[in-house]
PDB file of C-alpha atoms in Angstrom:
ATOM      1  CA  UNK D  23     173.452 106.997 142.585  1.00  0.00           C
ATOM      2  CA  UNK D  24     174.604 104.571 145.145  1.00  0.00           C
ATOM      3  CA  UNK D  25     175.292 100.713 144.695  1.00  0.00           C
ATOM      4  CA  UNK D  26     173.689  98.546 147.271  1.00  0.00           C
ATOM      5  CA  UNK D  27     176.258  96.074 148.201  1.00  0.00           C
ATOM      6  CA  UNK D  28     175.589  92.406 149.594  1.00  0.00           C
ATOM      7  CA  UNK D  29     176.544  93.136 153.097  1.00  0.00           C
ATOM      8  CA  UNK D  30     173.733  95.943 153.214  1.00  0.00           C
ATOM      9  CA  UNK D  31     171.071  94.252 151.817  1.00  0.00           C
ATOM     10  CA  UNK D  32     171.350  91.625 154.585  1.00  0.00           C
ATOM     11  CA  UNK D  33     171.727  94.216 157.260  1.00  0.00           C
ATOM     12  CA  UNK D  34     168.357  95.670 155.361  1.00  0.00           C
ATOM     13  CA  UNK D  35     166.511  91.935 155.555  1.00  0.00           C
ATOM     14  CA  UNK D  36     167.926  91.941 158.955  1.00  0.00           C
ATOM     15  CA  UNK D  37     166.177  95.332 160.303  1.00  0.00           C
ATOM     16  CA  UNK D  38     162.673  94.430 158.172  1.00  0.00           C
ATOM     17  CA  UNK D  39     162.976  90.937 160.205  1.00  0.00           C
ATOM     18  CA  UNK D  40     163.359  92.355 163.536  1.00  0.00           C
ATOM     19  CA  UNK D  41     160.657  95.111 162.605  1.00  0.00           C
ATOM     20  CA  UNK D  42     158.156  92.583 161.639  1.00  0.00           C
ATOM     21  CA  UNK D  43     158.846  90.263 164.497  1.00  0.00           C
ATOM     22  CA  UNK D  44     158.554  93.557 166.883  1.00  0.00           C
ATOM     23  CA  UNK D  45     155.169  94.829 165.616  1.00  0.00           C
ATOM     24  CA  UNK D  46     153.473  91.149 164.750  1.00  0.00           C
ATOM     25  CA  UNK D  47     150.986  92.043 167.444  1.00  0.00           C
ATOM     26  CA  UNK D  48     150.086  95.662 166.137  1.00  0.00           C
ATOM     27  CA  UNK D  49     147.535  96.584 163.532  1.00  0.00           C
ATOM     28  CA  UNK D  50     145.326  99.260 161.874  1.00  0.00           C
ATOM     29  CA  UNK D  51     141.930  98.586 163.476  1.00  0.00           C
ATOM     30  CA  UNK D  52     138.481  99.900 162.089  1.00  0.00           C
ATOM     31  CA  UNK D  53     135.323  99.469 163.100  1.00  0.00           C
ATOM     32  CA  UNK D  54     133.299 101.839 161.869  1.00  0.00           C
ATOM     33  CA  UNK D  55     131.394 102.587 165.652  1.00  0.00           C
ATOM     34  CA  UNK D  56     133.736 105.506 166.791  1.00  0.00           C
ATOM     35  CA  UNK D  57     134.513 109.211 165.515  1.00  0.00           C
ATOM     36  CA  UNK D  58     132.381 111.557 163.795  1.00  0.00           C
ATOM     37  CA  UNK D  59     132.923 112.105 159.965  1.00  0.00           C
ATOM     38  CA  UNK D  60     135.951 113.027 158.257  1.00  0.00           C
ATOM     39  CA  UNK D  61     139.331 114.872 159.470  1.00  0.00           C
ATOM     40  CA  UNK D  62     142.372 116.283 158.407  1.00  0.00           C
ATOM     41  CA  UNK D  63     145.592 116.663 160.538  1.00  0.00           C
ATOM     42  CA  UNK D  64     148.522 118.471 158.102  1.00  0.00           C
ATOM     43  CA  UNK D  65     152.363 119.000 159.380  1.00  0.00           C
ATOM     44  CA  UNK D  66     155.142 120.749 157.180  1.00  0.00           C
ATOM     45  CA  UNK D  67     158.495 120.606 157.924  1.00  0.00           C
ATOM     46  CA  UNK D  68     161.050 123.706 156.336  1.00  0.00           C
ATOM     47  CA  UNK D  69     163.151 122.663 153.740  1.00  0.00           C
ATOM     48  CA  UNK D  70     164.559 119.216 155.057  1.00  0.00           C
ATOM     49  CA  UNK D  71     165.188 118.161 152.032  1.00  0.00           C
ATOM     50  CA  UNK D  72     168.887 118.917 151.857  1.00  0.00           C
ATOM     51  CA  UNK D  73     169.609 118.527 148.094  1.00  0.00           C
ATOM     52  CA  UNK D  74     167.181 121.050 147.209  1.00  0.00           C
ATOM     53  CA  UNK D  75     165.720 123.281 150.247  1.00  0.00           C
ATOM     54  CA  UNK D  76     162.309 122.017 149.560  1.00  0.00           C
ATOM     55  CA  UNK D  77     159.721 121.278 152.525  1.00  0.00           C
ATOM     56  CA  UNK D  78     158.121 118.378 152.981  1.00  0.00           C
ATOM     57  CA  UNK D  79     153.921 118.632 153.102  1.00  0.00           C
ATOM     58  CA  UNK D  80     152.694 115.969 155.155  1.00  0.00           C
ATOM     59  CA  UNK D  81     148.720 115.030 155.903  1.00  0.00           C
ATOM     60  CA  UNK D  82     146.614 112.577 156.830  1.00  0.00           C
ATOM     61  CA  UNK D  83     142.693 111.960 156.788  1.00  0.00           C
ATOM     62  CA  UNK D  84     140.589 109.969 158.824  1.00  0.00           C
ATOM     63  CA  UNK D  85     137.074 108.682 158.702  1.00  0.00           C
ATOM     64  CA  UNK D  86     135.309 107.183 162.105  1.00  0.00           C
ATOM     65  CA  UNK D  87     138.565 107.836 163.820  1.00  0.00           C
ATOM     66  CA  UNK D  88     140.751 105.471 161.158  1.00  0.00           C
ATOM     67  CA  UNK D  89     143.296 106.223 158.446  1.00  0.00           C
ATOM     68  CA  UNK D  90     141.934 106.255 155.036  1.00  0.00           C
ATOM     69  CA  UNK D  91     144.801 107.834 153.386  1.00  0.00           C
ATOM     70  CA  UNK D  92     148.026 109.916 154.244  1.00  0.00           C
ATOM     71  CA  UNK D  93     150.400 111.881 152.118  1.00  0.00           C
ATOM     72  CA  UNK D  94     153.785 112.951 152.584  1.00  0.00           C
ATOM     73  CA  UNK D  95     155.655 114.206 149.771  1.00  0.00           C
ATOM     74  CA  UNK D  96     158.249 117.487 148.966  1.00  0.00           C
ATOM     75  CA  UNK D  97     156.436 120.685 148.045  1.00  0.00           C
ATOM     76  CA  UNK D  98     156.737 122.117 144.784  1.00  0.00           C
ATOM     77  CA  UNK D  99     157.924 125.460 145.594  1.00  0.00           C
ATOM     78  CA  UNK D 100     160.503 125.977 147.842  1.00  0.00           C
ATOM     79  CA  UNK D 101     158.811 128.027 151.485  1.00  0.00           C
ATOM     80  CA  UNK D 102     160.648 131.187 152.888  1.00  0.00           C
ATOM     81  CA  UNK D 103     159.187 130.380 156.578  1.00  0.00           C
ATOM     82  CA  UNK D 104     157.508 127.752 158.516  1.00  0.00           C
ATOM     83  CA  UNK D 105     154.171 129.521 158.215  1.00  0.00           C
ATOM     84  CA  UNK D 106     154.462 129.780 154.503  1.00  0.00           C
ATOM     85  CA  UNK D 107     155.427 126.093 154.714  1.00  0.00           C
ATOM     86  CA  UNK D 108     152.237 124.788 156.900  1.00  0.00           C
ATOM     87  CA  UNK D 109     149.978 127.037 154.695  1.00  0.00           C
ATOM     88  CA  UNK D 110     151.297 125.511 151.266  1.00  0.00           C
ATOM     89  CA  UNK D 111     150.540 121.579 152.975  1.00  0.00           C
ATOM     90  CA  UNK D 112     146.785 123.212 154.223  1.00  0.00           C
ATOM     91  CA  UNK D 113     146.141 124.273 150.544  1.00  0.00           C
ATOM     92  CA  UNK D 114     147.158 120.419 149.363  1.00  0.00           C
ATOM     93  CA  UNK D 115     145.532 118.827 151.885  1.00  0.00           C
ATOM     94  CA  UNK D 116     141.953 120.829 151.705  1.00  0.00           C
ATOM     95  CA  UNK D 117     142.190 120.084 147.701  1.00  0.00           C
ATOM     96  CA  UNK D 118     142.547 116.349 148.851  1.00  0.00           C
ATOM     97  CA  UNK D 119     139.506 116.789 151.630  1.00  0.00           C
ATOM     98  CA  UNK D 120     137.238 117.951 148.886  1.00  0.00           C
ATOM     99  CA  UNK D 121     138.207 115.327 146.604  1.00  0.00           C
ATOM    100  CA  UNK D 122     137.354 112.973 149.457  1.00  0.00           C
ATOM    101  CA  UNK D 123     134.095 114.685 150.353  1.00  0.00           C
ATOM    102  CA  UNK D 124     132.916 113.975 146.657  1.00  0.00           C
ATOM    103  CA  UNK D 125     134.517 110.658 146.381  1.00  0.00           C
ATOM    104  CA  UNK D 126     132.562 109.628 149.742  1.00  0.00           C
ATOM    105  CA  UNK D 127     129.520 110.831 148.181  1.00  0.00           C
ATOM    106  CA  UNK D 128     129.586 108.690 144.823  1.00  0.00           C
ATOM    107  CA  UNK D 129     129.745 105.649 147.549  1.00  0.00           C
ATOM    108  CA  UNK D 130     126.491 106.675 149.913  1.00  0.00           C
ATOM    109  CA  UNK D 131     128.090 108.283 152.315  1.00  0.00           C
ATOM    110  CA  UNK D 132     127.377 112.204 152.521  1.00  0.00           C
ATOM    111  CA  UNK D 133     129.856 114.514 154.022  1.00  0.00           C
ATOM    112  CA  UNK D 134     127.354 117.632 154.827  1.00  0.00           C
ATOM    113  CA  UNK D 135     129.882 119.496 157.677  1.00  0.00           C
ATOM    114  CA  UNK D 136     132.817 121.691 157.311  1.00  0.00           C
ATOM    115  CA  UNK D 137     135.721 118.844 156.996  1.00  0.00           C
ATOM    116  CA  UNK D 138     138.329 120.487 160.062  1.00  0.00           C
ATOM    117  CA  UNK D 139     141.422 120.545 158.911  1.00  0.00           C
ATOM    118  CA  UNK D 140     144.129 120.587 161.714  1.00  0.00           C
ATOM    119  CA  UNK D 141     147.329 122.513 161.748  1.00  0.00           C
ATOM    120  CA  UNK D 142     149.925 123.158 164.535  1.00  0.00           C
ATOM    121  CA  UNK D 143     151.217 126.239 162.776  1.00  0.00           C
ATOM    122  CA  UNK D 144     148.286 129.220 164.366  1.00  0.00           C
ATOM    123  CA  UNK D 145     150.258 131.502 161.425  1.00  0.00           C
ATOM    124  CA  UNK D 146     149.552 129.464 159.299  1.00  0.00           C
ATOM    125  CA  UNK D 147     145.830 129.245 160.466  1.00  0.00           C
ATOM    126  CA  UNK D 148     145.455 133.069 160.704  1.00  0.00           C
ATOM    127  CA  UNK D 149     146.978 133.618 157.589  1.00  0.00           C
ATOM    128  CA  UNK D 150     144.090 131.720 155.750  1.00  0.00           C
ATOM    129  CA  UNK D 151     141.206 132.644 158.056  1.00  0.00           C
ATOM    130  CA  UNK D 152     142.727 136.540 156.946  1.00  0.00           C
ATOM    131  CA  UNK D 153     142.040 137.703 153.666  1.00  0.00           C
ATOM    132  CA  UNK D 154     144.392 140.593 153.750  1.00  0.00           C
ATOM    133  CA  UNK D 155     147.895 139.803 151.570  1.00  0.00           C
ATOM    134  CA  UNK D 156     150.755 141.635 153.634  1.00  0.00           C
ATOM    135  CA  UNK D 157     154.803 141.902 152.532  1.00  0.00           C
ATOM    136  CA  UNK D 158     155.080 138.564 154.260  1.00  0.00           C
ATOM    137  CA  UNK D 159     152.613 136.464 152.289  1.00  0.00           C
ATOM    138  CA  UNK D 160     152.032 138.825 149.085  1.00  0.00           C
ATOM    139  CA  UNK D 161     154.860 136.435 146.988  1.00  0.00           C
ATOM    140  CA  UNK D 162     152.646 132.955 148.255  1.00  0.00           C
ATOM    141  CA  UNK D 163     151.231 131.168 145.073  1.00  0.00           C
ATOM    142  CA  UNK D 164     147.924 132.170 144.052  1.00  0.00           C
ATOM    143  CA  UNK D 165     147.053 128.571 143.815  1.00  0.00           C
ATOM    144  CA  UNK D 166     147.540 128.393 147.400  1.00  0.00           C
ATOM    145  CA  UNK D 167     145.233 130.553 148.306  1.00  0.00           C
ATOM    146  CA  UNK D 168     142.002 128.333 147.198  1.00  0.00           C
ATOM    147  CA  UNK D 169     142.158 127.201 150.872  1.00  0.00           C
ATOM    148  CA  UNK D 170     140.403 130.737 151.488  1.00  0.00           C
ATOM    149  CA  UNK D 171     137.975 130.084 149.600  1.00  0.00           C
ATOM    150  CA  UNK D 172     137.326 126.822 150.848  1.00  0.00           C
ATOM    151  CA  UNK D 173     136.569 128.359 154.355  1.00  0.00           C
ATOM    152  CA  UNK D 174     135.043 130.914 153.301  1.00  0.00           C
ATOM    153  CA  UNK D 175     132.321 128.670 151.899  1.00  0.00           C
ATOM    154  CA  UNK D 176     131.873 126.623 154.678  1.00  0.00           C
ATOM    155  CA  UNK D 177     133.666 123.279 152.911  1.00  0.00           C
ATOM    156  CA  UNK D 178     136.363 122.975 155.500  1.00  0.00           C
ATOM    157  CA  UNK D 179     137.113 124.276 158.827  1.00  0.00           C
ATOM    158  CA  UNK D 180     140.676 125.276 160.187  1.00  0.00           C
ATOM    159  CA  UNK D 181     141.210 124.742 163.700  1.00  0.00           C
ATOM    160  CA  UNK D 182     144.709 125.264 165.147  1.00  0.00           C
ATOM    161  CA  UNK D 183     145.895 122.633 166.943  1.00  0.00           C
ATOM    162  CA  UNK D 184     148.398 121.833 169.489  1.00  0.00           C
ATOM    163  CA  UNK D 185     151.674 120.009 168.164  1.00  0.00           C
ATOM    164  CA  UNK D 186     151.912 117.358 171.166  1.00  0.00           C
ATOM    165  CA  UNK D 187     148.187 116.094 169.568  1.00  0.00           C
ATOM    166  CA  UNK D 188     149.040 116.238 166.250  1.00  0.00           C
ATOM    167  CA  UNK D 189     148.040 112.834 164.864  1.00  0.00           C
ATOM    168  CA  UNK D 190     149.863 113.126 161.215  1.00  0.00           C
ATOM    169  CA  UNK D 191     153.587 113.094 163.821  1.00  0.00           C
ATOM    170  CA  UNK D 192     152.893 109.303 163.813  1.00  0.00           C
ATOM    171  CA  UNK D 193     152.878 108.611 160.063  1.00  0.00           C
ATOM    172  CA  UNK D 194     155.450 110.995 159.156  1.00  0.00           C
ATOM    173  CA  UNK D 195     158.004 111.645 161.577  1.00  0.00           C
ATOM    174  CA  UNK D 196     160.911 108.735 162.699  1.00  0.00           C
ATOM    175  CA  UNK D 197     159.361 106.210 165.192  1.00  0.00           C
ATOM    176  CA  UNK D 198     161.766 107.308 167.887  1.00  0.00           C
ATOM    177  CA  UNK D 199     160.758 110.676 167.805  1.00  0.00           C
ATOM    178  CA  UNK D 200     156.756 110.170 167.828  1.00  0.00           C
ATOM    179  CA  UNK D 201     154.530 108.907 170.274  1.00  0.00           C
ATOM    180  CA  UNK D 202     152.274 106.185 169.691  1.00  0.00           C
ATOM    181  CA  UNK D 203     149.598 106.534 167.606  1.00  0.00           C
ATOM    182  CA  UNK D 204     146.321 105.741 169.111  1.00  0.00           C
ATOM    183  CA  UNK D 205     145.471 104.682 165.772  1.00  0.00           C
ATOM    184  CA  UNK D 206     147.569 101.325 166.331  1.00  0.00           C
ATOM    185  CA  UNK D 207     146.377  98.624 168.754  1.00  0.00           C
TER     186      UNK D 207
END
């Protein structure tokens, strides 16, 4: 464990001052007039996690165009490719969709279409819109796999989506690297 000494806790109030002072003017803004239902936008990253190999799953879901929760948090089992990677954070983000979808309903508000679920990983994509197991998937988690089924029924949608429009960049990768989100005004 490391000891935070004096001189970098003042360099940390330092940054969160010039931070705050920077983005004063910016804000989350909902109102409720724009979008069209629920949506999911996931991301994965292969094992950046550098103590342990593990990949990082990384989602975010959005009702009327707005944030209403994100997630990004190191996968339990440790991913032998990217695809493998994006599929594991499709299969924890589709689990947190339908939680959502019934949560939503208990308040009034009924979630009746397919909740798309974006991914920039078309492997990934194909692999769950494809039933068939092959040498490069067979070892996958069986748990994983509920995001089949999920299609299948008609509860989500997977749509493959370009990185460069990937809304979840915003909330999970370092502010230099990632555009604006539209999200922020």
């Amino acid at each position: 464990m490391h000891l935070i000494r004096p001189h970098n806790i003042c360099a940390l109030h330092n940054n969160i001052l010039s931070y705050l002072l920077k983005t004063k003017d910016m804000c989350l803004s909902y109102d409720g007039a724009e979008g069209d239902g629920l949506h999911s936008y996931t991301d994965s990253s292969l094992g950046d996690q550098t103590d342990d190999q593990h990949s990082m799953c990384r989602f975010v879901f959005l009702l009327a165009n707005a944030a209403i929760g994100w997630t990004s948090r190191k996968q339990r089992t440790i991913a032998q490719n990217t695809t493998e990677a994006e599929y594991m954070a499709m299969a924890d983000a589709s689990n947190q969709g339908i939680w959502y979808r019934s949560f939503l309903a208990e308040l009034g508000y009924s979630v009746n279409a397919p909740i798309p679920l974006h991914c920039d990983n078309k492997g990934a994509v194909d692999l769950a819109l494809n039933p068939v197991t092959g040498c490069r998937s067979k070892h996958i988690e069986i748990r994983h796999h509920v995001l089949r089924e999920y299609s299948e029924s008609g509860q989500i949608s997977l749509i493959h989506m370009p990185t460069a429009e990937m809304v979840v960049d915003g909330f999970t990768k370092s502010l230099l690297r990632a555009p604006p989100c539209s999200a922020l005004t």
